[in-house]
XYZ file of C-alpha atoms in Angstrom:
634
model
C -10.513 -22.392 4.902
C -12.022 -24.004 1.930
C -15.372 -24.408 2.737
C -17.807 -21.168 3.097
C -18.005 -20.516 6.877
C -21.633 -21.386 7.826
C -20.213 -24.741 6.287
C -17.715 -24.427 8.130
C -19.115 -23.681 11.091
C -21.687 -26.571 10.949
C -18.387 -28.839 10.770
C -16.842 -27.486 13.764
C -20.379 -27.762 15.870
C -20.295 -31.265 15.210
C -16.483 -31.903 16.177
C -17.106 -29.667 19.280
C -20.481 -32.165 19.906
C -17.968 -34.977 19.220
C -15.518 -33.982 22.056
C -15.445 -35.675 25.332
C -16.598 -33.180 28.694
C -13.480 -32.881 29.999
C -11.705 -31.763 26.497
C -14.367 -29.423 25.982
C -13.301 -27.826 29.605
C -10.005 -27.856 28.908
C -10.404 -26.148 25.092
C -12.810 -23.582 26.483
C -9.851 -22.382 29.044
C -7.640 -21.958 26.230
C -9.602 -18.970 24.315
C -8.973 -17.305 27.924
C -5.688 -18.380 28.319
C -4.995 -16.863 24.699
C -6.273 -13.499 25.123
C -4.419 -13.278 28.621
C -1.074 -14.876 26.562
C -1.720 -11.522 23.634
C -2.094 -9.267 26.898
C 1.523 -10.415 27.922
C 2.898 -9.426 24.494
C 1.211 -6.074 24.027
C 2.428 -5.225 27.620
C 6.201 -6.819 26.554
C 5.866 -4.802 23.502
C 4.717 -1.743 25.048
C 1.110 -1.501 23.686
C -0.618 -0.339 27.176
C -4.027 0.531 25.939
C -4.014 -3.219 23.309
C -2.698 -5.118 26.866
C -6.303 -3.390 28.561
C -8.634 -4.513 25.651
C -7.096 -8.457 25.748
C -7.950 -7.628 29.672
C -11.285 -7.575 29.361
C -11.628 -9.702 26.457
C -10.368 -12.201 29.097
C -12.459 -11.553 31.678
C -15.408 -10.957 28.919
C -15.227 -14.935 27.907
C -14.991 -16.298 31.749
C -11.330 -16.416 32.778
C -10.623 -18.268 36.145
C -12.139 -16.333 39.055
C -9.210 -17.658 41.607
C -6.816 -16.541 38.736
C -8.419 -12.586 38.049
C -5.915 -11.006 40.790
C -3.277 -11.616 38.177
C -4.897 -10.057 35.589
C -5.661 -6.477 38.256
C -2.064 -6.635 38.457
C -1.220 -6.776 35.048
C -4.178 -3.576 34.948
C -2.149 -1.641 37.382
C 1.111 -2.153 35.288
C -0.531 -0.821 32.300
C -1.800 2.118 33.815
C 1.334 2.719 34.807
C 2.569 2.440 30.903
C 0.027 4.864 29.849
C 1.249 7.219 32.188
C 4.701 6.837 30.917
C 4.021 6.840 27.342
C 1.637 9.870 27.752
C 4.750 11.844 29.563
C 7.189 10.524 26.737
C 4.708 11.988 23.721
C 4.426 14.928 25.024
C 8.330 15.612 25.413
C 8.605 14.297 21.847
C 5.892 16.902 20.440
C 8.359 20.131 22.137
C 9.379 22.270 19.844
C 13.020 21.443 20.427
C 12.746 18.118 19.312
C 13.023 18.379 14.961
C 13.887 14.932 13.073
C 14.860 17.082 10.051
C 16.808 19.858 10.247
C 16.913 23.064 7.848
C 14.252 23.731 5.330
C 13.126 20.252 5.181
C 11.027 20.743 7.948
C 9.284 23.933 6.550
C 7.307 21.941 3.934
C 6.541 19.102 6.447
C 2.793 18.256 7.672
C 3.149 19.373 11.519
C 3.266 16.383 14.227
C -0.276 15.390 15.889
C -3.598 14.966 14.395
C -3.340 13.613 10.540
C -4.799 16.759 8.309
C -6.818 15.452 5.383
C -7.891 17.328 2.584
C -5.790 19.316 -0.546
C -3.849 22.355 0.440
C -4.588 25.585 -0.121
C -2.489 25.970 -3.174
C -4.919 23.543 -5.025
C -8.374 23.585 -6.681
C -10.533 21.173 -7.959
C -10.747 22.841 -12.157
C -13.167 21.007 -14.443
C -12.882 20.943 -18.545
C -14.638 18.779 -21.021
C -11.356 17.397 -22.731
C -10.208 16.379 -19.069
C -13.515 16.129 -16.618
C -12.432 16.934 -13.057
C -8.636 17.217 -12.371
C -6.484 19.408 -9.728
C -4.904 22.844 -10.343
C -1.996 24.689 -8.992
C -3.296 28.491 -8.212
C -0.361 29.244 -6.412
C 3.359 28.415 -6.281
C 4.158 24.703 -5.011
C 7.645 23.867 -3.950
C 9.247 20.613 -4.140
C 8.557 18.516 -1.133
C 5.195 20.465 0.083
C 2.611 18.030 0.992
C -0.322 18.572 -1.984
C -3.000 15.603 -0.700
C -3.544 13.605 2.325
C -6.519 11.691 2.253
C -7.895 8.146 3.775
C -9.244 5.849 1.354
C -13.150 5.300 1.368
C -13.037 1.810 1.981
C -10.039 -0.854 1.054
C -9.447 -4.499 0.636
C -6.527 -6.281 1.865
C -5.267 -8.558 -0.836
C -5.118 -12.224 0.384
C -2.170 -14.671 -0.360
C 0.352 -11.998 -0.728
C 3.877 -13.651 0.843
C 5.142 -10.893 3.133
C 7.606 -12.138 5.854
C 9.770 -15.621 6.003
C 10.062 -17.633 8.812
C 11.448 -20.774 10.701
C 8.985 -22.845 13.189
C 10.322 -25.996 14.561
C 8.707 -29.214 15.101
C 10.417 -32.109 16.754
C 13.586 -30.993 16.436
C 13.028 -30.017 12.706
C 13.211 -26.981 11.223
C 11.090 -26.171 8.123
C 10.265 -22.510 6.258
C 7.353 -20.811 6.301
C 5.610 -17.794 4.890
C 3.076 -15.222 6.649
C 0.769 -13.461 4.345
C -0.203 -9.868 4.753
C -3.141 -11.366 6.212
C -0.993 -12.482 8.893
C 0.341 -9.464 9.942
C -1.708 -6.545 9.059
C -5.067 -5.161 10.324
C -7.529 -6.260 8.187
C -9.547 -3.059 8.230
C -6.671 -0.206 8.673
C -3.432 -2.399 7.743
C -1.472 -1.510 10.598
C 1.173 -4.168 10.351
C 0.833 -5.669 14.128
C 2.202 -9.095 15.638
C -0.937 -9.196 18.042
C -4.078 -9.780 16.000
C -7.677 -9.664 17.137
C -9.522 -12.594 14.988
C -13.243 -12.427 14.293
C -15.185 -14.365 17.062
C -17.048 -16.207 13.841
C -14.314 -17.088 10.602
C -10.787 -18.052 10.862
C -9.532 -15.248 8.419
C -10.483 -11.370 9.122
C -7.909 -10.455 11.741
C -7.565 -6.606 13.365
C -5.127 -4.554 15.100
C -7.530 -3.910 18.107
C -11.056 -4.525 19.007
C -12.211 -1.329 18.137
C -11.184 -2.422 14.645
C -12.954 -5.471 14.700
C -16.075 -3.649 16.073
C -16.079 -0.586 13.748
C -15.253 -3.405 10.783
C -17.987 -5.998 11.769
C -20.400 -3.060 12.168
C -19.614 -1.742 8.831
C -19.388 -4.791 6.682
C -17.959 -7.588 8.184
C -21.110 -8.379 10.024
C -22.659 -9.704 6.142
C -19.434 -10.579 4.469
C -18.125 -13.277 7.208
C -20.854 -15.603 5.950
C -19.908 -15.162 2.690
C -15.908 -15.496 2.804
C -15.003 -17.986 0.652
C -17.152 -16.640 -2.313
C -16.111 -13.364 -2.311
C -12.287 -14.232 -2.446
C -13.143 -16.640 -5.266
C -15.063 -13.250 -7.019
C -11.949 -11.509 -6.583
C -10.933 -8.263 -5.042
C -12.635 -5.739 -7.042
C -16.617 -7.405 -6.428
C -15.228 -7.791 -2.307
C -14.279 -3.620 -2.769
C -17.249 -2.657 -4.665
C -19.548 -4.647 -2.140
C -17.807 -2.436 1.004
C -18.220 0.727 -0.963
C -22.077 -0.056 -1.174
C -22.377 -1.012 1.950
C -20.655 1.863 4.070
C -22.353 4.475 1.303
C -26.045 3.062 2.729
C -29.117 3.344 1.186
C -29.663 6.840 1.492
C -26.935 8.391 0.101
C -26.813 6.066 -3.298
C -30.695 7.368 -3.688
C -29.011 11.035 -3.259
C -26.148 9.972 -5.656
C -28.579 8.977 -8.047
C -30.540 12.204 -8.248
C -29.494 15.232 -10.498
C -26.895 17.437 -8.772
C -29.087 20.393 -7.152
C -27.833 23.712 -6.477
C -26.085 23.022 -2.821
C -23.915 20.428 -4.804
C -23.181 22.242 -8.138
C -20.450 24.133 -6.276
C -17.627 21.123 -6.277
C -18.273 20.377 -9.890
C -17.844 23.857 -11.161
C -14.409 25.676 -11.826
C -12.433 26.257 -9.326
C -14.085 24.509 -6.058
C -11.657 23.107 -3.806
C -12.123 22.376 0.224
C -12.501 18.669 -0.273
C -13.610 18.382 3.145
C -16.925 19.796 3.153
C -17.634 18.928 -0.554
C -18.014 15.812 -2.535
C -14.470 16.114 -3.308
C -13.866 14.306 -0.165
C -14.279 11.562 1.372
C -17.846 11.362 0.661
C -19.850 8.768 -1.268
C -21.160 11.550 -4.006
C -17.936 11.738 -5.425
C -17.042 7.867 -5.344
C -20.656 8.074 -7.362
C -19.698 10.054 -9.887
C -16.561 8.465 -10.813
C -16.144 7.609 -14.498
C -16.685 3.889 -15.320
C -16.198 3.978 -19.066
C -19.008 1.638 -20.335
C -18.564 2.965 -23.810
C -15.096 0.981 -24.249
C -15.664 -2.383 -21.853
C -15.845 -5.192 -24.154
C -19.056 -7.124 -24.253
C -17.213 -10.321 -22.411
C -16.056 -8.018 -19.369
C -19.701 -6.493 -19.129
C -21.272 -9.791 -19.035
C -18.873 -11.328 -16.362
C -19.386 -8.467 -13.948
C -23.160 -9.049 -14.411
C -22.548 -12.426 -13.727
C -20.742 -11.820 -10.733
C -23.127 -9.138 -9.249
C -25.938 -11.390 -10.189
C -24.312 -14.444 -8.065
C -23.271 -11.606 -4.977
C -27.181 -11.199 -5.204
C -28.349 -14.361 -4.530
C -25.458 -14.942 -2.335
C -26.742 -11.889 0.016
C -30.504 -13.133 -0.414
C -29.725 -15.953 1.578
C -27.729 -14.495 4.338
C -29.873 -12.742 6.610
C -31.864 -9.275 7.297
C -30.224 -6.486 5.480
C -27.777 -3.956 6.769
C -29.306 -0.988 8.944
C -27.365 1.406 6.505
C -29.722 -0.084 3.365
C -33.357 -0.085 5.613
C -36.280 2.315 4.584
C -36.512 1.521 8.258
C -34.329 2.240 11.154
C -34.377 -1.334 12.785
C -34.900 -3.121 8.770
C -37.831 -4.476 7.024
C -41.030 -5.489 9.268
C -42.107 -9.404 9.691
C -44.890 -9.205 7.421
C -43.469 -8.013 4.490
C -40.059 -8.508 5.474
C -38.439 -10.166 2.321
C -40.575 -8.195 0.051
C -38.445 -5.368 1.884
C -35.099 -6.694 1.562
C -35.667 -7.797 -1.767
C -36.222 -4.239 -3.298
C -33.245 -2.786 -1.598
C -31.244 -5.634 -2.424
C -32.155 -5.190 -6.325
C -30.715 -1.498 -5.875
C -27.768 -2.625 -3.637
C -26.548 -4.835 -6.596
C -27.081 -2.304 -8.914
C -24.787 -0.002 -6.564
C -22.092 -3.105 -6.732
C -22.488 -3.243 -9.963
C -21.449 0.506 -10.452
C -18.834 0.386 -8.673
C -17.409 -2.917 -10.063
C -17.370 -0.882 -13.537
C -15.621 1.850 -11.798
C -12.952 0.458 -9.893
C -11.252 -0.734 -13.154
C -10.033 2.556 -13.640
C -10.571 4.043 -10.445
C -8.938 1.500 -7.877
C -5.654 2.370 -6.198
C -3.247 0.169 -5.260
C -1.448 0.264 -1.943
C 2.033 -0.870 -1.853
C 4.797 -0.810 0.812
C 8.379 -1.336 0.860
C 8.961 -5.091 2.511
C 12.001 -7.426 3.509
C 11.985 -10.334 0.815
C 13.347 -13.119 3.209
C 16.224 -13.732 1.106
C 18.462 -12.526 3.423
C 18.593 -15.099 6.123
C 21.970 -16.211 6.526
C 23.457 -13.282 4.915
C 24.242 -9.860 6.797
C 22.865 -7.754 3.347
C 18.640 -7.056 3.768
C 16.747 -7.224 0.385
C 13.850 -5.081 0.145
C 11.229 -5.145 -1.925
C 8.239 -3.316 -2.828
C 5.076 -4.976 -2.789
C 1.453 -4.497 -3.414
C -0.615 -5.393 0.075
C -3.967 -3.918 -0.655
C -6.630 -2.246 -3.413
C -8.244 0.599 -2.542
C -10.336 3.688 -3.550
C -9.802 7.267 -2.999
C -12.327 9.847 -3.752
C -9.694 12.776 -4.155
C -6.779 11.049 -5.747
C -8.910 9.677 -8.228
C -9.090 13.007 -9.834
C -5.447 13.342 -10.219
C -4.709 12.785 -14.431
C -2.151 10.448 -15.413
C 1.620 11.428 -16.859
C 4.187 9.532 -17.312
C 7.362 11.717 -15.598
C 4.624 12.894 -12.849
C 4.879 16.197 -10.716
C 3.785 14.531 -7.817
C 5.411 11.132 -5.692
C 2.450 9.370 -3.361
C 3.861 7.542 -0.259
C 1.446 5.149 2.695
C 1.665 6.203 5.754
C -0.356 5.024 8.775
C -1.790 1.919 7.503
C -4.132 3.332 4.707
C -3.682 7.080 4.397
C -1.712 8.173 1.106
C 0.243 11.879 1.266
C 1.192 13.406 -2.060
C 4.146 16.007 -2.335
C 4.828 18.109 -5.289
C 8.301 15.792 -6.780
C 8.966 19.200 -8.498
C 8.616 22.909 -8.642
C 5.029 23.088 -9.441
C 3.325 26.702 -11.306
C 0.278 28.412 -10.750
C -1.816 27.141 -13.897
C 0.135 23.706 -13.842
C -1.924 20.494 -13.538
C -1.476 17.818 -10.421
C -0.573 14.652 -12.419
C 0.647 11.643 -10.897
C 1.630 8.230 -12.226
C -0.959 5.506 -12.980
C 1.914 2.677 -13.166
C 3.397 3.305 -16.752
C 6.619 5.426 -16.094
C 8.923 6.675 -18.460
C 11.976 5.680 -16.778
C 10.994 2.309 -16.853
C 9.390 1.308 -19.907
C 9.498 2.626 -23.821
C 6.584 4.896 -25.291
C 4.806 2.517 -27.500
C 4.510 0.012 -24.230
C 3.134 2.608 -22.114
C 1.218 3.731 -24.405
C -0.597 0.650 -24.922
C -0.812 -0.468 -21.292
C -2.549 2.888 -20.832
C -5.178 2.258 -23.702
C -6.078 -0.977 -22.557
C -7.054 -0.477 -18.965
C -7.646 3.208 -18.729
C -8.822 4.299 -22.632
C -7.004 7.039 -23.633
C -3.938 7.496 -25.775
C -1.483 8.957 -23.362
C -0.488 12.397 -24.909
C 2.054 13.577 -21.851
C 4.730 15.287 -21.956
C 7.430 12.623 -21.884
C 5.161 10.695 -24.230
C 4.904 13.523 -26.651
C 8.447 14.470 -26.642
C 9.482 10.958 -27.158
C 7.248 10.284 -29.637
C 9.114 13.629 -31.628
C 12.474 11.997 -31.236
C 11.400 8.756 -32.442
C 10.200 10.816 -35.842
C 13.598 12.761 -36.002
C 17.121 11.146 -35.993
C 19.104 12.063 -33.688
C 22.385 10.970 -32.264
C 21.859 8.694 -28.844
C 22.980 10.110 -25.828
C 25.206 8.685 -23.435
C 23.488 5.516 -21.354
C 20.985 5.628 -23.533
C 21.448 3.048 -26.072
C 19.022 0.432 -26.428
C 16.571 2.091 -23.745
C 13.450 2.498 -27.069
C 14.687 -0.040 -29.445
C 16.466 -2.972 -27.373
C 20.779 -3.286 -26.765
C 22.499 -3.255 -29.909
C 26.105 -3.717 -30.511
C 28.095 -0.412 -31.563
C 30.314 -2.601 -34.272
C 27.727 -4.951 -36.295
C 24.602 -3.356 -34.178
C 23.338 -6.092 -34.078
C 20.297 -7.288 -31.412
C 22.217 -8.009 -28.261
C 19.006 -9.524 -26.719
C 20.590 -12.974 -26.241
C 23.466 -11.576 -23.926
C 20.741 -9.458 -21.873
C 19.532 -13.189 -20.233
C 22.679 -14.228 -19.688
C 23.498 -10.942 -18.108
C 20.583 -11.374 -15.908
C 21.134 -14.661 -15.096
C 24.680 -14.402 -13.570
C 22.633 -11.698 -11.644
C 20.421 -14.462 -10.287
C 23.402 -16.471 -9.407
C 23.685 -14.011 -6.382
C 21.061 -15.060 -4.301
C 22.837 -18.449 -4.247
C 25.737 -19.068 -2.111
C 28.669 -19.144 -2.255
C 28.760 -15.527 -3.037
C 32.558 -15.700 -4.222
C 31.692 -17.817 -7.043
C 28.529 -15.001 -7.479
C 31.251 -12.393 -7.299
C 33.373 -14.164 -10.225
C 30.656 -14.126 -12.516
C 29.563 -10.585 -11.760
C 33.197 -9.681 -12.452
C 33.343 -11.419 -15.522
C 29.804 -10.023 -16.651
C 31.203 -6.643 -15.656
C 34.177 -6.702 -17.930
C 31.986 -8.219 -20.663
C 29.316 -4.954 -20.459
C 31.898 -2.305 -20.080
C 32.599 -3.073 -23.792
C 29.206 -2.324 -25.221
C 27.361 -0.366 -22.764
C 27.992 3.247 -21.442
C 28.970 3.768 -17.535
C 24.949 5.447 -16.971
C 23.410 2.487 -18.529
C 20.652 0.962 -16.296
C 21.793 -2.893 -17.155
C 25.757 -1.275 -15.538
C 23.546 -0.400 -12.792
C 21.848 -3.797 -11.554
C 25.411 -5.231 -12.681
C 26.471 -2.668 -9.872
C 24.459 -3.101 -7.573
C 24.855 -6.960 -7.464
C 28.083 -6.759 -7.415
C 27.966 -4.436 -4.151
C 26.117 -7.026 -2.294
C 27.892 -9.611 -2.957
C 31.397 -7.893 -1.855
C 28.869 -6.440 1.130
C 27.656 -10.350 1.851
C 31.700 -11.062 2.343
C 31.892 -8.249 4.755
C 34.223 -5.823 1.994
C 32.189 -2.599 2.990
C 34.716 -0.370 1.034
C 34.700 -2.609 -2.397
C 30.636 -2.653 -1.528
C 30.357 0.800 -1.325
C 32.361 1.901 -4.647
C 30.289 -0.494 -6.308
C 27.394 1.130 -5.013
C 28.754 4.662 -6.186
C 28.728 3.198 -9.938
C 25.232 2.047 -9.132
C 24.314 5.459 -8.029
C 25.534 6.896 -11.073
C 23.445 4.690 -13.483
C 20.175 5.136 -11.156
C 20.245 9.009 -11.799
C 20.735 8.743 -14.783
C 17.392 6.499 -15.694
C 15.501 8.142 -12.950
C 16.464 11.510 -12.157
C 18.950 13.256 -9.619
C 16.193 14.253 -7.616
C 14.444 11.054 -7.904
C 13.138 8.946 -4.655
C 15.020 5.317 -6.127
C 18.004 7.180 -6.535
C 16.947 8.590 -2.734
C 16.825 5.116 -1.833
C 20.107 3.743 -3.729
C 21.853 6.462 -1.703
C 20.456 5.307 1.898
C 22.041 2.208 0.573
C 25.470 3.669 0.240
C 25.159 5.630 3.617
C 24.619 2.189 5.654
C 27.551 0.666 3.874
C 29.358 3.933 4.381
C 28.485 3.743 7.907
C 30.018 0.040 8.114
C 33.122 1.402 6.272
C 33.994 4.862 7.320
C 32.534 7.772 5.713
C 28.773 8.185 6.221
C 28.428 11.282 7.477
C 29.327 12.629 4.123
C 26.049 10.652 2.140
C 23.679 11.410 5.006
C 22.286 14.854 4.074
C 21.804 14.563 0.266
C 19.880 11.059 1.020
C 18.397 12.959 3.988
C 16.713 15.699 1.641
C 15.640 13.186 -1.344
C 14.077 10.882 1.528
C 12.231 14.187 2.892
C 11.372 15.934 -0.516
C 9.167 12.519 -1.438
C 8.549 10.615 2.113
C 8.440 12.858 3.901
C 9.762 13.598 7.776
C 8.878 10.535 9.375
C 9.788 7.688 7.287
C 11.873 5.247 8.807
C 14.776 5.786 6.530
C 15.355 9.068 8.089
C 15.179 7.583 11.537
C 17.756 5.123 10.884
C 19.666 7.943 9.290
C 19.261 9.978 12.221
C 20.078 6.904 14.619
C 23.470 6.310 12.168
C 24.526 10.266 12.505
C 24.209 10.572 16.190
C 26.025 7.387 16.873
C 29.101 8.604 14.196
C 28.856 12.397 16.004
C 28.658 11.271 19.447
């Protein structure tokens, strides 16, 4: 949709006007005909209580009177689903039933309602070097669930290619991609194949009606006018407009106001209990959020002025203001009516405005591990991860940055983030997670700088710290190490091997090609080549590896795949860590190819206990695994 949607929606009024009578019947029965055609899918799919919304959706818009006794029928066969799926929860919640056995489970969040808020073992600390960050007070062991929190409002990012596809057309077949806009909830980000559009623009789509209801009455309702515009602002203005808008007028005038003596509690030392503080969910804390004015440049200032001042006079022109932003409860009187709007507007844009600053630093990002497509006509699936969505959370945002983190997050549920200790954590010891500069994957001085440009501070971390010690002392290079700071060099001439890097990753590239025997040749000769200059653990032996794996694995050699995978293995521990969640996730690997070959059952508890220490219980890695180990033991 190009056009802005009352545009829009002027041009469709005069097509519709356009239309003969009879075509205007026969289009009319169709928006019937589709909600009855989702209600077949959710009941095929199992989705009782979806299959009774698209029921009355149906009979909501005027579907066929001598055709309703179908749709009582379909009622009484979802009724009869409920009762089913009600009896089959409740077995599955028994105490006998455990996905992960031994003392994986112990440090598990329990099954049933989703517990948000930091654990016990945690407190909100305050200093002047570091502002507001989390504490360890008691003993944290590896795996135990730290943070679970929902964010306070999110943005799914458009034009992200998610899933590949064929559709066929007289007798043609051609590719094509769905977004994430295409297949996730655009207010919780459920991924779903039945999607609830909005009744008034041809892009928000929702899992269920109550999510287009609870969306359109919390922002929705003044951004559908505005569509077009706000992708064209970008993600950040479309986030820090829903933050404004779900805060309301009322609590941005509290935010505003010096912290009194009932809030002083969650800013001093030691307050924790996120729920019932402003270290929650609530729109205090969002407030208070550090925007860094000090360091934006004057350009970047300007330009978000510039785009709050355009979101202003956007909004002018779009109707009454929300109910959440009224001195009134029903909005501004006739009289004075635009007087009104127009003073709460000025302070709504200065709240967008705020938040605009903050969200450089403060915005999350919410990725998810998805199927690339590649994989088509080839029995090996290629995952990748991939960002689907910006967000902002009021807790996590207090969590410091360090570049070999204590902590791994994982997205669960659509939109709520869980963080588990990735380590033995001490009383005293700080909560730090990762802000997207690791040191297993990129060199100090790069981090370093990536860090100071977006966030403003001169990463002093541990692993920055100790790095930046060895790079002042020489020292002799360890094992699978060389050319990890300074680039490859050769251990005759030592030379810059940068050249032979690109060709290196260019026979990987080959892979994805067919036919995978020629991709295997290369890879074989590559191989041979790198065994010469680089040690076994080295991460470039690793891809090599790995490539190699999937192309013996895309020629149905599980056993050549899987001791190719092994080697892999070896080099992923090495750059990331034995207890690390990619080498987790290499391993999961080997145990399906293991499980093609032979030997699986041997894999399955070491990638079991990675997978649980930073997914947790309920990831579907571990139900696969589960599925794999009672099909080899029974």
């Amino acid at each position: 949709m190009n056009l802005p949607c009352v545009q829009w929606q002027d041009h469709v009024a005069q097509k519709w006007r356009a239309l003969e009578p009879k075509l205007k019947e026969q289009f009319t029965s169709l928006l019937e005909i589709d909600d009855v055609f989702r209600c077949g899918l959710s009941l095929l799919f199992c989705f009782p209580q979806e299959c009774l919304d698209d029921i009355d959706r149906a009979v909501k818009n005027g579907y066929p009177s001598h055709l309703l006794h179908k749709l009582e029928d379909r009622r009484t066969l979802c009724f009869k689903h409920h009762s089913v799926h009600e009896k089959g929860r409740e077995d599955d919640q028994n105490p006998a039933s455990n996905d992960c056995k031994g003392s994986d489970t112990a440090n598990s969040p329990s099954v049933g309602p989703l517990t948000v808020g930091i654990c016990p073992q945690v407190v909100v600390d305050s200093t002047v070097e570091k502002g507001r960050h989390l504490v360890a007070v008691n003993r944290i062991a590896a795996g135990e669930v730290i943070l679970t929190e929902r964010p306070y409002s999110c943005v799914l990012l458009p034009g992200m290619e998610e899933v590949k596809g064929k559709v066929g057309r007289y007798g043609r077949e051609r590719e094509v991609l769905f977004g994430v806009e295409d297949r996730r909830c655009h207010r919780c980000l459920t991924e779903t194949l039945i999607l609830v559009p909005c009744d008034r623009c041809s892009y928000s789509r929702y899992c269920s009606t109550g999510c287009q209801q609870e969306a359109w009455e919390e922002h929705h309702r003044w951004e559908c006018a505005l569509g077009a515009d706000l992708m064209a602002m970008g993600v950040m203005s479309q986030l820090a407009l829903r933050v404004a808008l779900k805060a309301g007028l009322k609590n941005f005038l509290l935010a505003r106001e010096p912290i009194r003596d009932e809030h002083k509690e969650c800013f001093n030392n030691h307050s924790s209990d996120p729920s019932t503080s402003s270290c929650g969910g609530s729109y205090l804390n969002v407030y208070n959020l550090l925007h860094h004015l000090n360091h934006h440049s004057p350009a970047l200032r300007f330009m978000c002025a510039v785009t709050t001042a355009t979101l202003y006079l956007k909004l002018s022109k779009a109707g009454p203001p929300p109910v959440s932003w009224s001195h009134t409860p029903h909005g501004p009187n006739k009289e004075g009516g635009d007087a009104d709007w127009n003073a709460e507007l000025w302070m709504l844009g200065s709240a967008v405005l705020q938040h605009i600053l903050q969200l450089r630093c403060n915005a999350q990002a919410i990725v998810v591990l998805q199927d690339t497509g590649d994989s088509t006509n080839s029995p090996v699936q290629s995952n990748r991860e991939i960002r689907i969505a910006t967000a902002v959370f009021p807790t996590l945002s207090l969590l410091n940055h360090s570049c070999c983190p204590n902590t791994s997050l994982v997205f669960s549920t659509g939109v709520n983030v869980t963080v588990r200790a990735a380590k033995l954590i001490t009383p005293g010891q700080e909560i730090l997670h990762c802000y997207g500069p690791h040191s297993s994957r990129m060199v100090t001085q790069e981090r370093r700088r990536l860090l100071q440009e977006q966030y403003y501070f001169l990463c002093q971390c541990e692993a920055c710290s100790q790095q930046q010690q060895d790079m002042e002392e020489p020292r002799q290079q360890e094992p699978g190490t060389e050319g990890r700071d300074l680039g490859l060099l050769c251990i005759k001439c030592k030379g810059s091997l940068k050249s032979n890097i690109e060709i290196h990753h260019c026979h990987v590239i080959l892979l994805f090609y067919p036919p995978p025997g020629e991709a295997l040749r290369l890879l074989k000769k590559t191989l041979c080549q790198s065994g010469l200059i680089l040690a076994e653990a080295h991460p470039l032996q690793g891809e090599l590896a790995d490539a190699t794996a999937r192309a013996y694995a895309s020629m149905g050699d599980w056993n050549s795949a899987a001791s190719h995978l092994e080697r892999s293995a070896v080099a992923i521990a090495s750059q990331f860590g034995k207890e690390s969640v990619e080498l987790g996730r290499q391993l999961f690997k080997l145990a399906q190819l293991h499980f093609n070959g032979g030997a699986a059952l041997s894999v399955i508890p070491k990638v079991r206990r990675l997978l649980c220490l930073h997914c947790g219980p309920h990831c579907h890695e571990l139900q696969e695994l589960k599925a794999m180990e009672d099909c080899l033991q029974g």
